[in-house]
mmCIF file of C-alpha atoms in Angstrom:
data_model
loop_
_atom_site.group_PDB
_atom_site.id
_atom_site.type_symbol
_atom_site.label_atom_id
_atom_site.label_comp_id
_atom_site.label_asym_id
_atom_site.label_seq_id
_atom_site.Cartn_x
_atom_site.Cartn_y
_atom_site.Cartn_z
ATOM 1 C CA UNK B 1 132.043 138.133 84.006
ATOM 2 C CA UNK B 2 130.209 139.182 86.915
ATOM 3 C CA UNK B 3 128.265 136.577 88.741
ATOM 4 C CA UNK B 4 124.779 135.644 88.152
ATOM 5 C CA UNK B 5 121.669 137.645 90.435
ATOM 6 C CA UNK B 6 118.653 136.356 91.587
ATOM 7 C CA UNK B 7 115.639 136.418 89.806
ATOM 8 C CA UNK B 8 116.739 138.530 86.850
ATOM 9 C CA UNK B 9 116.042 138.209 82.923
ATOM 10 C CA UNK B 10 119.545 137.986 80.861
ATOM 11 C CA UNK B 11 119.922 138.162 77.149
ATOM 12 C CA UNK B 12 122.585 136.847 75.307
ATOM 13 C CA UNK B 13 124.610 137.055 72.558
ATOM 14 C CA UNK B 14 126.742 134.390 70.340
ATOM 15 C CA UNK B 15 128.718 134.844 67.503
ATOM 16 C CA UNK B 16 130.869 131.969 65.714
ATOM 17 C CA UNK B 17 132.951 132.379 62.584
ATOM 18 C CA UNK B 18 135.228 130.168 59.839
ATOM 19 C CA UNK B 19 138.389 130.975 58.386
ATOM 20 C CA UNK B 20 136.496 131.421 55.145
ATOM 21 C CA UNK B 21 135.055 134.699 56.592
ATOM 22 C CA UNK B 22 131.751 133.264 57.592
ATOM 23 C CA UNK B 23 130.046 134.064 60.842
ATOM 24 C CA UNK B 24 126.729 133.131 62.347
ATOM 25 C CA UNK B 25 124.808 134.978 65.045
ATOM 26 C CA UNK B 26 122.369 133.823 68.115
ATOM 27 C CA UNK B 27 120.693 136.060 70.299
ATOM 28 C CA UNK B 28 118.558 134.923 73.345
ATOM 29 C CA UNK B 29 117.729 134.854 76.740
ATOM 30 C CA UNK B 30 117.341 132.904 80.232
ATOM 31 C CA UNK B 31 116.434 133.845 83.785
ATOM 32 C CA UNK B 32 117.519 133.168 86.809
ATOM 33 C CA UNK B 33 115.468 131.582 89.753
ATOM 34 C CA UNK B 34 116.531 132.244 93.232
ATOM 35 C CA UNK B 35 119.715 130.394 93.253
ATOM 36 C CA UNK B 36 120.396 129.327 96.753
ATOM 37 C CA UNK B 37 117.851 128.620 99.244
ATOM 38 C CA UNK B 38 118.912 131.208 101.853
ATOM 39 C CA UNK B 39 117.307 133.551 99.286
ATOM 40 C CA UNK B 40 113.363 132.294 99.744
ATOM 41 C CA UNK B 41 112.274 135.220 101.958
ATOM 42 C CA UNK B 42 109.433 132.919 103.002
ATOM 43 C CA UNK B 43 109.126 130.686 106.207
ATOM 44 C CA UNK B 44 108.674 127.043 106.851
ATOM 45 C CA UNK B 45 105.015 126.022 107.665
ATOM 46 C CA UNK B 46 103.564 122.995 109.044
ATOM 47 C CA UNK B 47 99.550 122.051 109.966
ATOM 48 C CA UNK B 48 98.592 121.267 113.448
ATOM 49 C CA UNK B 49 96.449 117.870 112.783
ATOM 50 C CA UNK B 50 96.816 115.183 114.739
ATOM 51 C CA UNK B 51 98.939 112.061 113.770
ATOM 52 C CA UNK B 52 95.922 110.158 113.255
ATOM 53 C CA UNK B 53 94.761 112.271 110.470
ATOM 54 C CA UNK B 54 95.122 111.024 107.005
ATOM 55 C CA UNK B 55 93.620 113.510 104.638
ATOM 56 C CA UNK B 56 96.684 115.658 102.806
ATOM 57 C CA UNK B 57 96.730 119.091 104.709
ATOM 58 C CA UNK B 58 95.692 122.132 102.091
ATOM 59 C CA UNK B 59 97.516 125.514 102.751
ATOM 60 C CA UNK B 60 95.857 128.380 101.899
ATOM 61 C CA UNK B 61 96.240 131.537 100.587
ATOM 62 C CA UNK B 62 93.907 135.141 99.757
ATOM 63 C CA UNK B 63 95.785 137.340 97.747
ATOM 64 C CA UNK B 64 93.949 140.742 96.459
ATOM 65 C CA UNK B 65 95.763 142.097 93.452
ATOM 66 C CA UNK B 66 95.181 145.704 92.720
ATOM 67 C CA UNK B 67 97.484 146.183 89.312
ATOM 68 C CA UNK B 68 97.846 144.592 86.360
ATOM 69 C CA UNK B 69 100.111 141.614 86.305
ATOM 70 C CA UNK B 70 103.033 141.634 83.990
ATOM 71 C CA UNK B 71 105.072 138.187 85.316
ATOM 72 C CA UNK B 72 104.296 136.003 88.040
ATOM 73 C CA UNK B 73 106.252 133.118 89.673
ATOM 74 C CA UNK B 74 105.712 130.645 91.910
ATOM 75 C CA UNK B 75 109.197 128.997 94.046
ATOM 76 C CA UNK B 76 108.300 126.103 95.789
ATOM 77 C CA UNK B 77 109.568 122.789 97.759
ATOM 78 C CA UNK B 78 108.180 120.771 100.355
ATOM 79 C CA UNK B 79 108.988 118.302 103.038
ATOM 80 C CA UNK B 80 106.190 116.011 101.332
ATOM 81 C CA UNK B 81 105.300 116.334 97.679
ATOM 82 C CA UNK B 82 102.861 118.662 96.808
ATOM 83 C CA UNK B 83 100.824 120.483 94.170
ATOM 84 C CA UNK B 84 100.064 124.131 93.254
ATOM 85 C CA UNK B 85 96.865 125.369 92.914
ATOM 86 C CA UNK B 86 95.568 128.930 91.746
ATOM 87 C CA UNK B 87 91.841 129.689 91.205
ATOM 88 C CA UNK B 88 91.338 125.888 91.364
ATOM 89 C CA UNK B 89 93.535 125.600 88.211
ATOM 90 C CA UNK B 90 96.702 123.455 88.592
ATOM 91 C CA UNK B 91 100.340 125.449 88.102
ATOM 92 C CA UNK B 92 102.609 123.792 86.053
ATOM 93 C CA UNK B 93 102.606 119.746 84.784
ATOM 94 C CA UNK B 94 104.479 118.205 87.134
ATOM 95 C CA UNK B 95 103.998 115.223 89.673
ATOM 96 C CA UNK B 96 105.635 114.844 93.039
ATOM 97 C CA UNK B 97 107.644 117.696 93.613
ATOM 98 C CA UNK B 98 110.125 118.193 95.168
ATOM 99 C CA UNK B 99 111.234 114.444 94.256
ATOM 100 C CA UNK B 100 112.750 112.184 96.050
ATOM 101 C CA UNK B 101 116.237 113.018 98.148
ATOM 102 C CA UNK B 102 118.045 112.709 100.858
ATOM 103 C CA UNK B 103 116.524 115.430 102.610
ATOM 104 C CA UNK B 104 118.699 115.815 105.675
ATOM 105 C CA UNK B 105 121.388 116.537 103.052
ATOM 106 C CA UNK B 106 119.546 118.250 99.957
ATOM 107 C CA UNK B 107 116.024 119.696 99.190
ATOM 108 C CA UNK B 108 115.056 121.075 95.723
ATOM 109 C CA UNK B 109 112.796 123.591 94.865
ATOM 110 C CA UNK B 110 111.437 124.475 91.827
ATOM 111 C CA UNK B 111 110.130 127.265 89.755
ATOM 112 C CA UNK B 112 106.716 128.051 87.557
ATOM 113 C CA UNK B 113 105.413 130.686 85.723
ATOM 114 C CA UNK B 114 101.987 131.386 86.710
ATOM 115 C CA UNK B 115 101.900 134.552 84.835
ATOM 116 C CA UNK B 116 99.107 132.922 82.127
ATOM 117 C CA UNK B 117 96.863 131.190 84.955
ATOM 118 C CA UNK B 118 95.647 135.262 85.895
ATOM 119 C CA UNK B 119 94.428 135.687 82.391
ATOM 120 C CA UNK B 120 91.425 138.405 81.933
ATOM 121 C CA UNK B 121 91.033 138.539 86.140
ATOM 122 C CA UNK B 122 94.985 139.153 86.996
ATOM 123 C CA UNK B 123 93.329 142.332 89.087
ATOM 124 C CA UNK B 124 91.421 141.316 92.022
ATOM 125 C CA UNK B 125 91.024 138.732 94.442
ATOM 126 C CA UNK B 126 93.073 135.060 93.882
ATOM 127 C CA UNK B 127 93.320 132.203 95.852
ATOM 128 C CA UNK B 128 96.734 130.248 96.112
ATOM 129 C CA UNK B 129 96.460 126.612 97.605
ATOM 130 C CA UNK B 130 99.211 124.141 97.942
ATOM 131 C CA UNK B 131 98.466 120.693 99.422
ATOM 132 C CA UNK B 132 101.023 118.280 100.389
ATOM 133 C CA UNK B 133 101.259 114.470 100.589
ATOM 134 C CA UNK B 134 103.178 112.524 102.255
ATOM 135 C CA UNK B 135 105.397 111.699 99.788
ATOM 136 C CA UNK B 136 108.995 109.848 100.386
ATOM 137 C CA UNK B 137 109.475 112.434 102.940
ATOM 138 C CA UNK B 138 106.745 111.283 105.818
ATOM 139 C CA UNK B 139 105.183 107.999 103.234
ATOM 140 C CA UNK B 140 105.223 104.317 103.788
ATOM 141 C CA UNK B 141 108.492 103.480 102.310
ATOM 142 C CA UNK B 142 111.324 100.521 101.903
ATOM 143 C CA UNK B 143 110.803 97.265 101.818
ATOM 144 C CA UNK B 144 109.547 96.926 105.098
ATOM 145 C CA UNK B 145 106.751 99.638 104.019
ATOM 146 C CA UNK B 146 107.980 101.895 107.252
ATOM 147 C CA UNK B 147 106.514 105.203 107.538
ATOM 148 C CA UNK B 148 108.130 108.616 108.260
ATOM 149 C CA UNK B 149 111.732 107.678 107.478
ATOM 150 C CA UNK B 150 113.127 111.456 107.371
ATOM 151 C CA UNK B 151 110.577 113.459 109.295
ATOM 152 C CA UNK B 152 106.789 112.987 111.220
ATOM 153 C CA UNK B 153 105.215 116.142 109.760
ATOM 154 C CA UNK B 154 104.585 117.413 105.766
ATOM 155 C CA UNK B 155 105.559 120.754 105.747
ATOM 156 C CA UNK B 156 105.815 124.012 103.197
ATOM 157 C CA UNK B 157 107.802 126.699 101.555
ATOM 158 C CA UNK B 158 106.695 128.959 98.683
ATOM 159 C CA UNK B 159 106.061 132.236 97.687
ATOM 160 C CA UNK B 160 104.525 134.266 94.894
ATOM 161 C CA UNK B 161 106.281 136.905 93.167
ATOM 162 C CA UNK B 162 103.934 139.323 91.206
ATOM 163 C CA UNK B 163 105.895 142.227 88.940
ATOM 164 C CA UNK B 164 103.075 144.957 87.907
ATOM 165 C CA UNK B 165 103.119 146.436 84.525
ATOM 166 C CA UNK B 166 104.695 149.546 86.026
ATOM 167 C CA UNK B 167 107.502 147.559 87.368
ATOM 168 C CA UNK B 168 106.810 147.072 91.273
ATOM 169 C CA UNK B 169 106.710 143.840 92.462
ATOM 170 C CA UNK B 170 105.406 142.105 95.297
ATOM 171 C CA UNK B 171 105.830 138.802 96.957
ATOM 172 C CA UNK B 172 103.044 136.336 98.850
ATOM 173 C CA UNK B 173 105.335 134.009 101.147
ATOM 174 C CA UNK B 174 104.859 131.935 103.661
ATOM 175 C CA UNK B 175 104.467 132.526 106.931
ATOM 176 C CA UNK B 176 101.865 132.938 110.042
ATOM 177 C CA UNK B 177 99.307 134.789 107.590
ATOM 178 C CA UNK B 178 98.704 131.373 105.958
ATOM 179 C CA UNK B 179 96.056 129.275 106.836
ATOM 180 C CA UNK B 180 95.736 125.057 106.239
ATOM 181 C CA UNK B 181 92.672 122.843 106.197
ATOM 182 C CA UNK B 182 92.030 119.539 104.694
ATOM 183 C CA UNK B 183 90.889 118.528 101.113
ATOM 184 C CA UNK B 184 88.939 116.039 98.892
ATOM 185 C CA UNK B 185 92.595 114.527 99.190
ATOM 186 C CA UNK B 186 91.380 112.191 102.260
ATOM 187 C CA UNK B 187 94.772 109.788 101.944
ATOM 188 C CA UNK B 188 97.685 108.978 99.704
ATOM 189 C CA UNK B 189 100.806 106.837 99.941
ATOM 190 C CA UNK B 190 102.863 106.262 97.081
ATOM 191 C CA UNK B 191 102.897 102.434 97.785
ATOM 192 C CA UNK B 192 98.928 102.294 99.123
ATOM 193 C CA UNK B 193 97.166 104.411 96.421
ATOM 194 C CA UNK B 194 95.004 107.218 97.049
ATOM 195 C CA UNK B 195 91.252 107.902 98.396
ATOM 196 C CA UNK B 196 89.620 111.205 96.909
ATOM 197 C CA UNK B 197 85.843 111.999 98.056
ATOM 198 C CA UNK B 198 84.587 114.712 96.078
ATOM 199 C CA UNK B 199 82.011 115.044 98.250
ATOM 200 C CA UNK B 200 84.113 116.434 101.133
ATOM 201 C CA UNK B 201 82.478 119.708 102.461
ATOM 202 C CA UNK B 202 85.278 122.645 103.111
ATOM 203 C CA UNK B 203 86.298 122.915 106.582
ATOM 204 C CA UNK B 204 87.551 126.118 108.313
ATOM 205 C CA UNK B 205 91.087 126.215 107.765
ATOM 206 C CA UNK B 206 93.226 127.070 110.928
ATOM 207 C CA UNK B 207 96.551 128.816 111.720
ATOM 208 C CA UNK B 208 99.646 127.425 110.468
ATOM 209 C CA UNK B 209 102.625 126.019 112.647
ATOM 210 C CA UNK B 210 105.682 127.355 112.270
ATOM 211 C CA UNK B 211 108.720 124.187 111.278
ATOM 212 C CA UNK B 212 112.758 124.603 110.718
ATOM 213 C CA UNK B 213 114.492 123.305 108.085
ATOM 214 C CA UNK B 214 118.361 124.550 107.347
ATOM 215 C CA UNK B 215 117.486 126.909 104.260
ATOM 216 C CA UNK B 216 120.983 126.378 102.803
ATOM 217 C CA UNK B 217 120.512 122.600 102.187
ATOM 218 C CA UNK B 218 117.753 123.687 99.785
ATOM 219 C CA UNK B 219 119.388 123.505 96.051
ATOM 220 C CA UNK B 220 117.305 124.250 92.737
ATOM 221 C CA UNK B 221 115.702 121.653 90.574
ATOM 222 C CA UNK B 222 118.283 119.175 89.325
ATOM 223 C CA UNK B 223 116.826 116.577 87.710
ATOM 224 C CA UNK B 224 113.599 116.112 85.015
ATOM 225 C CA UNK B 225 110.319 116.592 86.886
ATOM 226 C CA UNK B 226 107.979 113.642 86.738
ATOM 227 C CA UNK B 227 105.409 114.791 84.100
ATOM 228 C CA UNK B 228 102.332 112.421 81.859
ATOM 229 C CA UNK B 229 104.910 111.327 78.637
ATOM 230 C CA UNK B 230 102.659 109.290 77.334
ATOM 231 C CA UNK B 231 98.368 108.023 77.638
ATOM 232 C CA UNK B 232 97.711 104.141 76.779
ATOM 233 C CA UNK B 233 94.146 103.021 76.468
ATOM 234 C CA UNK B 234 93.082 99.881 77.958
ATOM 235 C CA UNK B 235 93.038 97.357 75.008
ATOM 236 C CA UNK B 236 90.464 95.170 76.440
ATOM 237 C CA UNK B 237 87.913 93.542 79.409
ATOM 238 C CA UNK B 238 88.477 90.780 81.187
ATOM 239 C CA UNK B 239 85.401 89.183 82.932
ATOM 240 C CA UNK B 240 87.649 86.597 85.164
ATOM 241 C CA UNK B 241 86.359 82.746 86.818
ATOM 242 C CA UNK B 242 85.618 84.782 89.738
ATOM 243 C CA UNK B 243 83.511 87.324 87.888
ATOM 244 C CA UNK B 244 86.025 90.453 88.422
ATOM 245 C CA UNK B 245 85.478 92.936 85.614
ATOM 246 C CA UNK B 246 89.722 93.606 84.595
ATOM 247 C CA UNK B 247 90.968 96.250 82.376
ATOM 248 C CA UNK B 248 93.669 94.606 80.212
ATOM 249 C CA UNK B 249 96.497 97.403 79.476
ATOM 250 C CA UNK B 250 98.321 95.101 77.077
ATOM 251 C CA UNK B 251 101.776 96.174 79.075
ATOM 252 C CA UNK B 252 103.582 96.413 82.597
ATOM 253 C CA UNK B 253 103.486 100.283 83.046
ATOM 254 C CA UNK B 254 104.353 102.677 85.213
ATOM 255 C CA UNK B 255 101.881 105.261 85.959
ATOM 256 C CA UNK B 256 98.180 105.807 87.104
ATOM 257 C CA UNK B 257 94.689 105.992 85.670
ATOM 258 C CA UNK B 258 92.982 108.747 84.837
ATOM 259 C CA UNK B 259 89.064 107.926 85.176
ATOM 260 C CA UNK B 260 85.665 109.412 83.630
ATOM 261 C CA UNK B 261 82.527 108.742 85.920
ATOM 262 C CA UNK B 262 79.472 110.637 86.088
ATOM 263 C CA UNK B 263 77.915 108.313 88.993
ATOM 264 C CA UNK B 264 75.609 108.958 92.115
ATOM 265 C CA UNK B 265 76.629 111.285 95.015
ATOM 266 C CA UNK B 266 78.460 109.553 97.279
ATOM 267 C CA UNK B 267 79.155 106.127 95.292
ATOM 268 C CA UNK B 268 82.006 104.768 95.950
ATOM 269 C CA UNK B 269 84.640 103.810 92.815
ATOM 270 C CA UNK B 270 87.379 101.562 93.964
ATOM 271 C CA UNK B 271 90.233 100.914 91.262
ATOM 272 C CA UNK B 272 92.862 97.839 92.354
ATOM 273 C CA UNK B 273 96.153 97.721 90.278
ATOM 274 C CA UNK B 274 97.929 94.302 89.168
ATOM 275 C CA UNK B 275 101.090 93.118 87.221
ATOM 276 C CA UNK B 276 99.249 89.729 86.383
ATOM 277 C CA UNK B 277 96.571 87.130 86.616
ATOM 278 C CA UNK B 278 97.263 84.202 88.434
ATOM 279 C CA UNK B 279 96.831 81.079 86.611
ATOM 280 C CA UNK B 280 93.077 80.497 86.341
ATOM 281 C CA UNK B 281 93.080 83.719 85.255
ATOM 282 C CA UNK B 282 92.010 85.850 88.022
ATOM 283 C CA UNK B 283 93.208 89.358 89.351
ATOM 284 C CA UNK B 284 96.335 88.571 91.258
ATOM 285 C CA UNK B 285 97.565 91.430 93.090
ATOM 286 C CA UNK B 286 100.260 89.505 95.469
ATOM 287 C CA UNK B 287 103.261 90.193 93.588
ATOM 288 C CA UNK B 288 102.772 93.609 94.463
ATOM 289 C CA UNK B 289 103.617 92.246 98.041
ATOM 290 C CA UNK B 290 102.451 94.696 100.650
ATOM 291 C CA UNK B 291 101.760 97.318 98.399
ATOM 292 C CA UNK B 292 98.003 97.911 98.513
ATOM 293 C CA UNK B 293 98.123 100.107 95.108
ATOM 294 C CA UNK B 294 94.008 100.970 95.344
ATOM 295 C CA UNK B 295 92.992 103.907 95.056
ATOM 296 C CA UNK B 296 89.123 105.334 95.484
ATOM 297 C CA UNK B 297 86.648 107.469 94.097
ATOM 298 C CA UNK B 298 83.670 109.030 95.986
ATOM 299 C CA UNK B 299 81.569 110.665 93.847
ATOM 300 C CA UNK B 300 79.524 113.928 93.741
ATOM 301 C CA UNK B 301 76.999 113.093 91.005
ATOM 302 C CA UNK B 302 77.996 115.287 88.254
ATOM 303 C CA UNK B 303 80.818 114.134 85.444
ATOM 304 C CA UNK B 304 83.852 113.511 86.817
ATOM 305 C CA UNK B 305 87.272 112.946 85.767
ATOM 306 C CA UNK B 306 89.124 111.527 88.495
ATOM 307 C CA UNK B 307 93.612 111.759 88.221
ATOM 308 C CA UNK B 308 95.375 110.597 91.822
ATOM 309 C CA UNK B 309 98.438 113.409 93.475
ATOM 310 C CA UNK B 310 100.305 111.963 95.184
ATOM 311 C CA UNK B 311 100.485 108.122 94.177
ATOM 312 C CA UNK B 312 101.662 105.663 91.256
ATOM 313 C CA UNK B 313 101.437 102.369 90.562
ATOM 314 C CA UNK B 314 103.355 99.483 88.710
ATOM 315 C CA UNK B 315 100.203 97.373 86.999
ATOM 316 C CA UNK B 316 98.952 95.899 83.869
ATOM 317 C CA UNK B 317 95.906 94.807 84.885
ATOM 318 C CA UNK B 318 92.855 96.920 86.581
ATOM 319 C CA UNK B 319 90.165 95.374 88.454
ATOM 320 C CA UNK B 320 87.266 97.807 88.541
ATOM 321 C CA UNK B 321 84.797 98.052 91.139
ATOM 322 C CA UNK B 322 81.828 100.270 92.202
ATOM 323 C CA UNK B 323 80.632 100.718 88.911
ATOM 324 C CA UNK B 324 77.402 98.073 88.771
ATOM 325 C CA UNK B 325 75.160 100.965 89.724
ATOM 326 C CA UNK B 326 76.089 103.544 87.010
#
């Protein structure tokens, strides 16, 4: 038949039968993303921060939408990882996007429906912000815990297509009307952990760079997306020799931690990961090597529930701190 388009809705039909005159009937659909990377009509955008700078950059978005929405979708990759947002709400359930690959050979990109997150106000003005880690792309990685192993700079592609109820559509890409800033996201490593301060005051966000990456070595999602498969409560508390308070997981895991605080503003929750407790019983983080795995909470003072980006950690064993004021 003929070949597949971009970006199109197909239905289909199957029919099977027996020799005994039997016959069975399936009718469905599928659609199409954009198929090959030389397709993304948006453009490659970097931040201008300094080296130095360790807080995730944030690019930003307006969008004013004056018809009602019928579909929306949101393609995506990144020289990084990243994470959607729209109105504050995040798109899709997926961690670290793109994933990891050899990205002077092969990029993904993948594809969400954002149609739901306009709800009642799909009319009007929207916000779209994507903010990018570091990631395998830039991170501390290897053995040797070496950073930027395929590239110095996070960078972004995406773009939002909108289709009306009366059929038009229009598209929000990337490109030099963008703007970046930083986030509560004040550093993440995969290997190091994460620091969020919910305190952090919006900046004003400047003018995008523009960055080059060979659009036809961008492929669509191949493989599962990392997604939450399963929550495990901590089964117990460990007050250790030392006097560490230790969240006992019962298991070696991989994951993170989501945490529930209402604290003061500006107190500071720091949460160190461990695969075991060395023999008098005490947190014993060195088999992690020089993986620092911690990641921290700054507080704002209202109830909080606190879930790291862009890092993960291999642990049983938590050792709390921060919390003695609460």
């Amino acid at each position: 038949g003929a070949a597949l388009a971009a970006e199109c809705l197909y239905e289909y039909r199957a029919v099977v039968w027996d020799n005994h005159g039997e016959m069975a009937e399936a009718v469905g659909t599928f659609e199409t993303g954009l198929l090959a990377g030389t397709n993304f009509k948006a453009k490659w955008v970097t931040h201008p921060f300094s080296a130095e700078e360790t807080a995730c950059p944030v690019f930003v978005k307006e969008i004013a939408l004056e018809k009602k929405v019928k579909r929306a979708r949101i393609y995506a990759t990144a020289l990084g990882v990243y994470e959607i947002r729209l109105d504050g709400k995040k798109v899709g359930n997926a961690f670290f996007a793109p994933g990891w690959t050899n990205y002077k050979k092969r990029l993904q990109y993948q594809t969400y429906d954002a149609t739901e997150l306009f709800g009642e106000k799909d009319s009007g003005k929207h916000v779209l912000e994507i903010t990018v880690g570091n990631g395998w792309y830039k991170g501390i990685l290897g053995f040797t815990c070496t950073p930027c192993n395929y590239g110095d700079k996070a960078a972004l592609l995406a773009q939002l297509h909108v289709t009306y109820d009366d059929g038009t559509e229009e598209v929000f890409a990337t490109g030099d009307d963008w703007r970046v800033k930083t986030g509560p996201v004040r550093y993440s490593e995969l290997y190091m952990g994460e620091t969020i301060d919910s305190t952090w005051k919006s900046e004003d966000a400047a003018a995008v760079e523009p960055f080059s990456y060979p659009m036809e070595q961008i492929v669509s999602q191949e493989c599962e997306p990392v997604r939450i498969t399963k929550r495990i409560a901590a089964k117990g508390l460990i007050v250790t020799p030392k006097g560490e308070k230790v969240l006992d997981f019962g298991q070696n895991m991989a994951g993170f931690v989501e945490v529930r605080v209402q604290a003061k503003p500006g107190q500071k929750i720091t949460v160190r990961h461990a695969e075991t407790l060395d023999k008098d019983g005490n947190f014993y983080p060195d088999t992690l090597r020089q993986a620092k795995s911690v990641d921290t909470y700054i507080c704002d003072g209202t109830a909080q529930t606190f879930l790291p980006h862009f890092t993960f950690h291999g642990f049983r064993y938590l050792c709390v701190e921060g919390l003695d004021e609460l």
